Amino acid sequence: MNKKNRVFIATSIDGFIADKNGEIDWLHTLPNPNNDDMGYMEFIRGCDAIVMGRTTFETVLSFNIPWPYQIPVFVLSRQLNNLPPNLTDKAHLVKGSLHDILKEIYQKGHNQLYIDGGRTIRSFLSEDLIDEITLTTIPILLGGGAPLFGDLPQELNFELLETRTYLNQVVQRHYQRRK
Amino acid sequence: MNKKNRVFIATSIDGFIADKNGEIDWLHTLPNPNNDDMGYMEFIRGCDAIVMGRTTFETVLSFNIPWPYQIPVFVLSRQLNNLPPNLTDKAHLVKGSLHDILKEIYQKGHNQLYIDGGRTIRSFLSEDLIDEITLTTIPILLGGGAPLFGDLPQELNFELLETRTYLNQVVQRHYQRRK
């Protein structure tokens, strides 16, 4: 199976992944009576590991819920020297260039990667290392906050694979890198 | 008929309306054998005047084409003192607060307004004066350029009215302000 790096993330109409206060409660304000996961389980079933930045990792820990991932998580961090001992088998600290990090992950047998977290996604995009992006747009303008996208050294063309609408309000676009 | 201020604009996936060089050629690189206007004529038939900023106005002039608009254009500018004489009946300079400008336009009998140009759209959004936004997304990450959206003093909720896909690649979302 071809190696794939995939993004699956929700933003506001103006492209933010967190609001001006760092909050994400606006993601969950639309009525969702049947708890539609908007394709998340289907997406994650196609992945065999997650790569995320420290900020996303610490956000997940802050939820004070049982560790939510069934597949290995690789945490990119220059700052951290170790991860909580209860996560020894679940989360792994990785350091170095994205090239080195990916090599290490591939050597461990994972190659369908879920790339998560704003800074990590931007780093991967900067090096043209994202193969697919699924963007779920919540119908709100936040007017500030943490942006998903950032500067790129080059333009990147994508191909639209599919569009879905959830809850009659949330548009999800699935793009694949076109090279 | 209710007064409406509407936006109809194309952006990259990362929300830019012009690339790093101010160019918009990336808008037109997808094969479009039947010259699909992606809803533009249908949109503009529902408008009775256009409000645009100086930059957009000067961009239109720079195309060196016959004046493309059949409805009156109101040009917002603090800098300009007059418009080209050949446009006397077609384009009108307006100055002052958005409140004053809208009052002047309404008094002239126009109230289905097409609000165009990045800075002008952002000004209208800042004062919560946009009723509908039609966003047409070209499948490219530009990685820099002129952004459509900017800071807002408050979050603005929208309602998704419709989604269309053009050329199998271009997703168009039509939102209405939800108050």
mmCIF file of C-alpha atoms in Angstrom:
data_model
loop_
_atom_site.group_PDB
_atom_site.id
_atom_site.type_symbol
_atom_site.label_atom_id
_atom_site.label_comp_id
_atom_site.label_asym_id
_atom_site.label_seq_id
_atom_site.Cartn_x
_atom_site.Cartn_y
_atom_site.Cartn_z
ATOM 1 C CA MET A 1 0.000 0.000 0.000
ATOM 2 C CA ASN A 2 1.299 3.410 -0.867
ATOM 3 C CA LYS A 3 2.517 5.570 1.965
ATOM 4 C CA LYS A 4 0.007 8.363 2.698
ATOM 5 C CA ASN A 5 0.047 11.379 4.969
ATOM 6 C CA ARG A 6 -3.475 12.568 5.605
ATOM 7 C CA VAL A 7 -5.039 15.550 7.342
ATOM 8 C CA PHE A 8 -8.563 15.432 8.759
ATOM 9 C CA ILE A 9 -9.487 18.669 10.475
ATOM 10 C CA ALA A 10 -12.286 21.124 11.093
ATOM 11 C CA THR A 11 -12.010 24.863 10.604
ATOM 12 C CA SER A 12 -14.191 27.934 10.675
ATOM 13 C CA ILE A 13 -15.146 29.537 7.353
ATOM 14 C CA ASP A 14 -12.164 31.853 7.850
ATOM 15 C CA GLY A 15 -9.776 28.953 8.359
ATOM 16 C CA PHE A 16 -9.192 28.861 12.097
ATOM 17 C CA ILE A 17 -8.819 25.659 14.131
ATOM 18 C CA ALA A 18 -9.189 27.403 17.499
ATOM 19 C CA ASP A 19 -10.783 30.724 18.384
ATOM 20 C CA LYS A 20 -9.115 33.840 19.829
ATOM 21 C CA ASN A 21 -9.154 32.256 23.296
ATOM 22 C CA GLY A 22 -7.764 28.942 22.059
ATOM 23 C CA GLU A 23 -11.192 27.344 22.508
ATOM 24 C CA ILE A 24 -12.833 24.827 20.214
ATOM 25 C CA ASP A 25 -16.360 24.783 21.662
ATOM 26 C CA TRP A 26 -17.648 26.439 18.443
ATOM 27 C CA LEU A 27 -16.961 23.083 16.755
ATOM 28 C CA HIS A 28 -19.824 21.535 18.685
ATOM 29 C CA THR A 29 -22.605 24.105 18.770
ATOM 30 C CA LEU A 30 -24.638 22.772 15.849
ATOM 31 C CA PRO A 31 -27.435 20.394 16.836
ATOM 32 C CA ASN A 32 -26.130 16.849 16.325
ATOM 33 C CA PRO A 33 -28.905 14.608 17.679
ATOM 34 C CA ASN A 34 -27.416 11.354 16.379
ATOM 35 C CA ASN A 35 -23.820 12.229 17.301
ATOM 36 C CA ASP A 36 -22.717 12.072 13.695
ATOM 37 C CA ASP A 37 -18.915 11.813 13.731
ATOM 38 C CA MET A 38 -18.725 13.407 10.286
ATOM 39 C CA GLY A 39 -16.551 10.681 8.850
ATOM 40 C CA TYR A 40 -13.958 10.589 11.632
ATOM 41 C CA MET A 41 -14.178 6.833 12.404
ATOM 42 C CA GLU A 42 -14.131 5.988 8.723
ATOM 43 C CA PHE A 43 -11.085 8.218 8.303
ATOM 44 C CA ILE A 44 -9.145 6.869 11.252
ATOM 45 C CA ARG A 45 -9.825 3.251 10.261
ATOM 46 C CA GLY A 46 -7.699 3.997 7.194
ATOM 47 C CA CYS A 47 -4.739 5.161 9.313
ATOM 48 C CA ASP A 48 -2.163 3.064 11.152
ATOM 49 C CA ALA A 49 -0.458 5.822 13.149
ATOM 50 C CA ILE A 50 -0.913 9.450 14.168
ATOM 51 C CA VAL A 51 1.705 12.173 14.026
ATOM 52 C CA MET A 52 0.948 15.226 16.124
ATOM 53 C CA GLY A 53 2.735 18.170 17.670
ATOM 54 C CA ARG A 54 3.273 18.785 21.347
ATOM 55 C CA THR A 55 0.463 21.334 21.588
ATOM 56 C CA THR A 56 -2.102 18.922 20.204
ATOM 57 C CA PHE A 57 -0.749 16.137 22.418
ATOM 58 C CA GLU A 58 -1.030 18.309 25.526
ATOM 59 C CA THR A 59 -4.523 19.397 24.475
ATOM 60 C CA VAL A 60 -5.591 15.762 24.255
ATOM 61 C CA LEU A 61 -4.098 15.081 27.717
ATOM 62 C CA SER A 62 -5.916 18.134 29.124
ATOM 63 C CA PHE A 63 -9.287 16.614 28.216
ATOM 64 C CA ASN A 64 -8.827 14.196 31.163
ATOM 65 C CA ILE A 65 -10.419 11.377 29.241
ATOM 66 C CA PRO A 66 -9.076 7.852 28.689
ATOM 67 C CA TRP A 67 -6.381 7.843 25.999
ATOM 68 C CA PRO A 68 -8.553 8.091 22.884
ATOM 69 C CA TYR A 69 -6.375 6.470 20.207
ATOM 70 C CA GLN A 70 -6.186 2.808 19.211
ATOM 71 C CA ILE A 71 -3.179 3.324 16.944
ATOM 72 C CA PRO A 72 0.324 4.520 17.865
ATOM 73 C CA VAL A 73 0.784 8.273 18.269
ATOM 74 C CA PHE A 74 4.096 9.916 17.408
ATOM 75 C CA VAL A 75 4.567 13.233 19.181
ATOM 76 C CA LEU A 76 6.843 15.801 17.561
ATOM 77 C CA SER A 77 8.561 17.907 20.155
ATOM 78 C CA ARG A 78 11.857 19.635 20.603
ATOM 79 C CA GLN A 79 10.920 20.590 24.180
ATOM 80 C CA LEU A 80 9.722 17.355 25.735
ATOM 81 C CA ASN A 81 12.252 14.750 26.859
ATOM 82 C CA ASN A 82 9.784 12.045 27.738
ATOM 83 C CA LEU A 83 6.090 11.295 27.706
ATOM 84 C CA PRO A 84 3.922 10.220 30.642
ATOM 85 C CA PRO A 85 4.873 6.637 31.640
ATOM 86 C CA ASN A 86 1.291 5.357 31.356
ATOM 87 C CA LEU A 87 1.507 6.066 27.602
ATOM 88 C CA THR A 88 4.713 4.082 27.023
ATOM 89 C CA ASP A 89 3.092 1.677 24.583
ATOM 90 C CA LYS A 90 0.777 4.240 23.036
ATOM 91 C CA ALA A 91 2.687 7.445 22.377
ATOM 92 C CA HIS A 92 6.255 7.904 21.215
ATOM 93 C CA LEU A 93 8.380 11.011 21.221
ATOM 94 C CA VAL A 94 10.057 11.736 17.895
ATOM 95 C CA LYS A 95 12.648 14.395 17.085
ATOM 96 C CA GLY A 96 14.550 15.566 14.070
ATOM 97 C CA SER A 97 13.688 16.547 10.541
ATOM 98 C CA LEU A 98 10.373 15.421 9.098
ATOM 99 C CA HIS A 99 12.369 13.234 6.742
ATOM 100 C CA ASP A 100 14.061 11.476 9.690
ATOM 101 C CA ILE A 101 10.816 11.221 11.645
ATOM 102 C CA LEU A 102 8.969 9.650 8.736
ATOM 103 C CA LYS A 103 11.830 7.207 8.142
ATOM 104 C CA GLU A 104 11.636 6.138 11.798
ATOM 105 C CA ILE A 105 7.861 5.682 11.619
ATOM 106 C CA TYR A 106 8.044 3.739 8.350
ATOM 107 C CA GLN A 107 10.702 1.464 9.873
ATOM 108 C CA LYS A 108 8.248 0.666 12.657
ATOM 109 C CA GLY A 109 5.825 -0.524 9.996
ATOM 110 C CA HIS A 110 3.396 2.413 9.821
ATOM 111 C CA ASN A 111 2.728 4.267 6.595
ATOM 112 C CA GLN A 112 -0.902 5.426 6.618
ATOM 113 C CA LEU A 113 -0.382 8.478 8.748
ATOM 114 C CA TYR A 114 -2.877 10.873 10.270
ATOM 115 C CA ILE A 115 -1.056 14.207 10.542
ATOM 116 C CA ASP A 116 -2.634 16.402 13.205
ATOM 117 C CA GLY A 117 -2.184 19.786 14.835
ATOM 118 C CA GLY A 118 -1.831 23.188 13.190
ATOM 119 C CA ARG A 119 1.916 23.592 13.439
ATOM 120 C CA THR A 120 2.622 19.993 12.422
ATOM 121 C CA ILE A 121 0.282 20.189 9.439
ATOM 122 C CA ARG A 122 1.927 23.448 8.335
ATOM 123 C CA SER A 123 5.392 21.867 8.639
ATOM 124 C CA PHE A 124 4.344 18.907 6.526
ATOM 125 C CA LEU A 125 2.707 21.185 3.929
ATOM 126 C CA SER A 126 5.840 23.359 3.785
ATOM 127 C CA GLU A 127 7.776 20.304 2.670
ATOM 128 C CA ASP A 128 4.958 19.115 0.394
ATOM 129 C CA LEU A 129 4.495 15.989 2.506
ATOM 130 C CA ILE A 130 0.678 15.949 2.680
ATOM 131 C CA ASP A 131 -1.134 13.607 0.278
ATOM 132 C CA GLU A 132 -4.749 14.154 1.323
ATOM 133 C CA ILE A 133 -6.660 16.809 3.225
ATOM 134 C CA THR A 134 -10.203 16.420 4.490
ATOM 135 C CA LEU A 135 -11.457 19.856 5.508
ATOM 136 C CA THR A 136 -14.646 20.127 7.526
ATOM 137 C CA THR A 137 -16.000 23.673 7.615
ATOM 138 C CA ILE A 138 -18.149 24.897 10.490
ATOM 139 C CA PRO A 139 -20.408 27.782 9.354
ATOM 140 C CA ILE A 140 -18.918 30.503 11.537
ATOM 141 C CA LEU A 141 -16.510 33.378 11.027
ATOM 142 C CA LEU A 142 -14.292 33.486 14.118
ATOM 143 C CA GLY A 143 -12.430 36.621 13.064
ATOM 144 C CA GLY A 144 -9.180 35.517 14.678
ATOM 145 C CA GLY A 145 -7.517 32.606 16.445
ATOM 146 C CA ALA A 146 -5.178 29.808 15.467
ATOM 147 C CA PRO A 147 -5.006 29.464 11.681
ATOM 148 C CA LEU A 148 -4.761 26.096 9.990
ATOM 149 C CA PHE A 149 -2.717 27.230 7.008
ATOM 150 C CA GLY A 150 0.418 29.329 6.809
ATOM 151 C CA ASP A 151 3.119 30.462 4.454
ATOM 152 C CA LEU A 152 4.317 27.986 1.877
ATOM 153 C CA PRO A 153 7.476 28.111 -0.194
ATOM 154 C CA GLN A 154 5.470 27.023 -3.244
ATOM 155 C CA GLU A 155 1.869 26.727 -4.402
ATOM 156 C CA LEU A 156 0.350 23.259 -4.051
ATOM 157 C CA ASN A 157 -2.386 22.053 -6.381
ATOM 158 C CA PHE A 158 -5.022 19.667 -5.144
ATOM 159 C CA GLU A 159 -7.718 17.566 -6.722
ATOM 160 C CA LEU A 160 -11.206 17.459 -5.234
ATOM 161 C CA LEU A 161 -12.117 13.836 -4.502
ATOM 162 C CA GLU A 162 -15.445 14.275 -2.739
ATOM 163 C CA THR A 163 -17.741 16.713 -0.991
ATOM 164 C CA ARG A 164 -20.138 15.797 1.782
ATOM 165 C CA THR A 165 -22.537 17.824 3.865
ATOM 166 C CA TYR A 166 -23.208 16.902 7.484
ATOM 167 C CA LEU A 167 -26.019 18.130 9.723
ATOM 168 C CA ASN A 168 -27.246 20.096 6.722
ATOM 169 C CA GLN A 169 -24.692 22.790 7.688
ATOM 170 C CA VAL A 170 -21.175 21.418 7.696
ATOM 171 C CA VAL A 171 -19.390 21.079 4.365
ATOM 172 C CA GLN A 172 -16.574 18.562 4.169
ATOM 173 C CA ARG A 173 -14.183 18.664 1.225
ATOM 174 C CA HIS A 174 -11.743 15.847 0.547
ATOM 175 C CA TYR A 175 -8.692 16.849 -1.478
ATOM 176 C CA GLN A 176 -5.760 14.878 -2.812
ATOM 177 C CA ARG A 177 -2.429 16.411 -3.738
ATOM 178 C CA ARG A 178 -2.122 16.744 -7.521
ATOM 179 C CA LYS A 179 1.481 16.559 -8.686
ATOM 180 C CA MET B 1 -37.732 43.420 -1.028
ATOM 181 C CA ASN B 2 -35.404 43.201 1.937
ATOM 182 C CA LYS B 3 -32.108 45.007 1.688
ATOM 183 C CA LYS B 4 -29.259 42.540 1.159
ATOM 184 C CA ASN B 5 -25.492 42.876 1.058
ATOM 185 C CA ARG B 6 -23.974 39.915 -0.721
ATOM 186 C CA VAL B 7 -20.467 38.658 -1.347
ATOM 187 C CA PHE B 8 -19.613 36.414 -4.290
ATOM 188 C CA ILE B 9 -15.943 35.623 -4.431
ATOM 189 C CA ALA B 10 -13.414 32.926 -5.207
ATOM 190 C CA THR B 11 -10.546 31.955 -2.938
ATOM 191 C CA SER B 12 -7.830 29.352 -2.691
ATOM 192 C CA ILE B 13 -8.236 26.543 -0.139
ATOM 193 C CA ASP B 14 -6.179 28.672 2.245
ATOM 194 C CA GLY B 15 -8.441 31.696 1.789
ATOM 195 C CA PHE B 16 -6.513 33.993 -0.511
ATOM 196 C CA ILE B 17 -8.104 36.102 -3.248
ATOM 197 C CA ALA B 18 -4.809 36.950 -4.937
ATOM 198 C CA ASP B 19 -1.466 35.163 -4.820
ATOM 199 C CA LYS B 20 1.845 36.454 -3.420
ATOM 200 C CA ASN B 21 2.377 38.489 -6.596
ATOM 201 C CA GLY B 22 -1.129 39.946 -6.579
ATOM 202 C CA GLU B 23 -2.043 37.685 -9.501
ATOM 203 C CA ILE B 24 -5.337 35.866 -10.018
ATOM 204 C CA ASP B 25 -4.411 33.622 -12.944
ATOM 205 C CA TRP B 26 -4.694 30.562 -10.638
ATOM 206 C CA LEU B 27 -8.452 31.210 -10.713
ATOM 207 C CA HIS B 28 -8.578 30.134 -14.330
ATOM 208 C CA THR B 29 -6.217 27.174 -14.679
ATOM 209 C CA LEU B 30 -8.826 24.416 -14.404
ATOM 210 C CA PRO B 31 -10.156 23.164 -17.740
ATOM 211 C CA ASN B 32 -13.473 24.939 -18.369
ATOM 212 C CA PRO B 33 -14.476 23.829 -21.876
ATOM 213 C CA ASN B 34 -17.990 25.318 -21.724
ATOM 214 C CA ASN B 35 -16.934 28.527 -20.006
ATOM 215 C CA ASP B 36 -19.064 27.782 -16.975
ATOM 216 C CA ASP B 37 -19.459 31.066 -15.081
ATOM 217 C CA MET B 38 -19.986 29.139 -11.812
ATOM 218 C CA GLY B 39 -23.167 31.002 -10.970
ATOM 219 C CA TYR B 40 -21.866 34.526 -11.519
ATOM 220 C CA MET B 41 -24.571 35.694 -13.956
ATOM 221 C CA GLU B 42 -27.285 34.188 -11.798
ATOM 222 C CA PHE B 43 -25.797 35.963 -8.789
ATOM 223 C CA ILE B 44 -25.424 39.358 -10.430
ATOM 224 C CA ARG B 45 -28.955 39.249 -11.840
ATOM 225 C CA GLY B 46 -30.102 39.372 -8.219
ATOM 226 C CA CYS B 47 -28.108 42.561 -7.517
ATOM 227 C CA ASP B 48 -28.991 46.148 -8.394
ATOM 228 C CA ALA B 49 -25.682 47.809 -7.535
ATOM 229 C CA ILE B 50 -22.066 46.972 -6.738
ATOM 230 C CA VAL B 51 -19.990 48.389 -3.908
ATOM 231 C CA MET B 52 -16.249 47.971 -4.312
ATOM 232 C CA GLY B 53 -13.048 49.454 -2.997
ATOM 233 C CA ARG B 54 -10.555 51.478 -4.960
ATOM 234 C CA THR B 55 -8.139 48.573 -5.409
ATOM 235 C CA THR B 56 -10.779 46.378 -7.005
ATOM 236 C CA PHE B 57 -11.991 49.288 -9.149
ATOM 237 C CA GLU B 58 -8.461 49.974 -10.386
ATOM 238 C CA THR B 59 -7.948 46.280 -11.044
ATOM 239 C CA VAL B 60 -11.065 46.216 -13.216
ATOM 240 C CA LEU B 61 -9.831 49.296 -15.123
ATOM 241 C CA SER B 62 -6.425 47.659 -15.607
ATOM 242 C CA PHE B 63 -8.007 44.802 -17.555
ATOM 243 C CA ASN B 64 -8.468 47.224 -20.480
ATOM 244 C CA ILE B 65 -11.803 45.712 -21.374
ATOM 245 C CA PRO B 66 -15.108 47.474 -21.960
ATOM 246 C CA TRP B 67 -16.718 48.443 -18.640
ATOM 247 C CA PRO B 68 -18.095 45.079 -17.534
ATOM 248 C CA TYR B 69 -20.997 46.068 -15.292
ATOM 249 C CA GLN B 70 -24.622 46.690 -16.250
ATOM 250 C CA ILE B 71 -25.578 47.997 -12.817
ATOM 251 C CA PRO B 72 -24.241 51.052 -10.987
ATOM 252 C CA VAL B 73 -20.914 50.667 -9.217
ATOM 253 C CA PHE B 74 -20.168 52.603 -6.040
ATOM 254 C CA VAL B 75 -16.453 52.976 -5.412
ATOM 255 C CA LEU B 76 -15.293 53.452 -1.822
ATOM 256 C CA SER B 77 -12.206 55.596 -1.685
ATOM 257 C CA ARG B 78 -10.667 58.115 0.640
ATOM 258 C CA GLN B 79 -7.885 58.790 -1.872
ATOM 259 C CA LEU B 80 -9.697 59.375 -5.142
ATOM 260 C CA ASN B 81 -11.397 62.684 -5.803
ATOM 261 C CA ASN B 82 -13.041 61.734 -9.049
ATOM 262 C CA LEU B 83 -13.517 58.822 -11.380
ATOM 263 C CA PRO B 84 -12.733 58.692 -15.116
ATOM 264 C CA PRO B 85 -15.240 60.904 -16.993
ATOM 265 C CA ASN B 86 -16.282 58.085 -19.347
ATOM 266 C CA LEU B 87 -17.734 56.286 -16.317
ATOM 267 C CA THR B 88 -19.886 59.213 -15.122
ATOM 268 C CA ASP B 89 -23.140 57.317 -15.465
ATOM 269 C CA LYS B 90 -21.702 53.978 -14.440
ATOM 270 C CA ALA B 91 -19.470 54.434 -11.411
ATOM 271 C CA HIS B 92 -19.880 56.747 -8.455
ATOM 272 C CA LEU B 93 -17.392 57.739 -5.819
ATOM 273 C CA VAL B 94 -18.663 57.361 -2.263
ATOM 274 C CA LYS B 95 -17.007 58.454 0.967
ATOM 275 C CA GLY B 96 -17.727 58.306 4.661
ATOM 276 C CA SER B 97 -18.799 55.631 7.079
ATOM 277 C CA LEU B 98 -20.361 52.456 5.744
ATOM 278 C CA HIS B 99 -23.588 53.576 7.399
ATOM 279 C CA ASP B 100 -23.550 56.862 5.451
ATOM 280 C CA ILE B 101 -22.537 55.146 2.214
ATOM 281 C CA LEU B 102 -25.331 52.598 2.471
ATOM 282 C CA LYS B 103 -27.841 55.364 3.258
ATOM 283 C CA GLU B 104 -26.749 57.227 0.119
ATOM 284 C CA ILE B 105 -27.033 54.088 -2.016
ATOM 285 C CA TYR B 106 -30.444 53.195 -0.592
ATOM 286 C CA GLN B 107 -31.660 56.729 -1.308
ATOM 287 C CA LYS B 108 -30.705 56.209 -4.943
ATOM 288 C CA GLY B 109 -33.011 53.212 -4.996
ATOM 289 C CA HIS B 110 -30.541 50.348 -4.767
ATOM 290 C CA ASN B 111 -30.696 47.765 -2.010
ATOM 291 C CA GLN B 112 -29.548 44.418 -3.444
ATOM 292 C CA LEU B 113 -25.857 45.072 -3.168
ATOM 293 C CA TYR B 114 -22.888 43.086 -4.425
ATOM 294 C CA ILE B 115 -20.041 43.868 -2.033
ATOM 295 C CA ASP B 116 -16.685 43.253 -3.680
ATOM 296 C CA GLY B 117 -12.984 43.532 -2.936
ATOM 297 C CA GLY B 118 -11.058 42.155 0.024
ATOM 298 C CA ARG B 119 -10.757 45.317 2.075
ATOM 299 C CA THR B 120 -14.347 46.349 1.427
ATOM 300 C CA ILE B 121 -15.691 42.913 2.323
ATOM 301 C CA ARG B 122 -13.644 42.915 5.533
ATOM 302 C CA SER B 123 -14.972 46.375 6.437
ATOM 303 C CA PHE B 124 -18.550 45.255 5.911
ATOM 304 C CA LEU B 125 -17.973 42.063 7.919
ATOM 305 C CA SER B 126 -16.381 44.046 10.749
ATOM 306 C CA GLU B 127 -19.642 45.939 11.099
ATOM 307 C CA ASP B 128 -21.731 42.795 10.583
ATOM 308 C CA LEU B 129 -23.171 44.225 7.373
ATOM 309 C CA ILE B 130 -22.939 41.123 5.162
ATOM 310 C CA ASP B 131 -26.114 39.069 4.718
ATOM 311 C CA GLU B 132 -24.911 36.398 2.307
ATOM 312 C CA ILE B 133 -21.554 35.006 1.220
ATOM 313 C CA THR B 134 -21.017 32.754 -1.762
ATOM 314 C CA LEU B 135 -17.529 31.273 -1.498
ATOM 315 C CA THR B 136 -16.056 29.509 -4.495
ATOM 316 C CA THR B 137 -12.975 27.491 -3.594
ATOM 317 C CA ILE B 138 -10.286 26.733 -6.164
ATOM 318 C CA PRO B 139 -8.373 23.554 -5.230
ATOM 319 C CA ILE B 140 -4.984 25.126 -4.616
ATOM 320 C CA LEU B 141 -2.956 26.160 -1.574
ATOM 321 C CA LEU B 142 -1.310 29.471 -2.457
ATOM 322 C CA GLY B 143 0.659 29.709 0.784
ATOM 323 C CA GLY B 144 0.464 33.496 0.886
ATOM 324 C CA GLY B 145 -1.119 36.483 -0.820
ATOM 325 C CA ALA B 146 -4.102 38.728 -0.211
ATOM 326 C CA PRO B 147 -6.437 37.137 2.338
ATOM 327 C CA LEU B 148 -10.198 37.415 2.039
ATOM 328 C CA PHE B 149 -10.973 37.414 5.736
ATOM 329 C CA GLY B 150 -9.468 39.408 8.576
ATOM 330 C CA ASP B 151 -9.923 40.238 12.223
ATOM 331 C CA LEU B 152 -13.460 40.654 13.447
ATOM 332 C CA PRO B 153 -14.637 42.281 16.661
ATOM 333 C CA GLN B 154 -17.088 39.416 17.160
ATOM 334 C CA GLU B 155 -17.794 35.929 15.862
ATOM 335 C CA LEU B 156 -20.446 35.732 13.139
ATOM 336 C CA ASN B 157 -22.579 32.640 12.696
ATOM 337 C CA PHE B 158 -23.782 31.642 9.264
ATOM 338 C CA GLU B 159 -26.270 29.180 7.879
ATOM 339 C CA LEU B 160 -25.383 26.991 4.907
ATOM 340 C CA LEU B 161 -27.968 27.513 2.177
ATOM 341 C CA GLU B 162 -26.491 25.457 -0.629
ATOM 342 C CA THR B 163 -23.397 23.730 -1.923
ATOM 343 C CA ARG B 164 -22.542 23.278 -5.578
ATOM 344 C CA THR B 165 -19.590 21.737 -7.346
ATOM 345 C CA TYR B 166 -18.371 23.137 -10.659
ATOM 346 C CA LEU B 167 -15.989 21.537 -13.146
ATOM 347 C CA ASN B 168 -15.901 18.552 -10.790
ATOM 348 C CA GLN B 169 -13.248 20.458 -8.795
ATOM 349 C CA VAL B 170 -14.557 23.773 -7.546
ATOM 350 C CA VAL B 171 -16.740 23.763 -4.432
ATOM 351 C CA GLN B 172 -19.110 26.677 -3.973
ATOM 352 C CA ARG B 173 -20.733 27.254 -0.594
ATOM 353 C CA HIS B 174 -23.584 29.721 -0.154
ATOM 354 C CA TYR B 175 -23.976 31.047 3.379
ATOM 355 C CA GLN B 176 -26.504 33.373 4.946
ATOM 356 C CA ARG B 177 -25.892 35.331 8.147
ATOM 357 C CA ARG B 178 -27.676 33.714 11.070
ATOM 358 C CA LYS B 179 -28.623 36.221 13.754
#
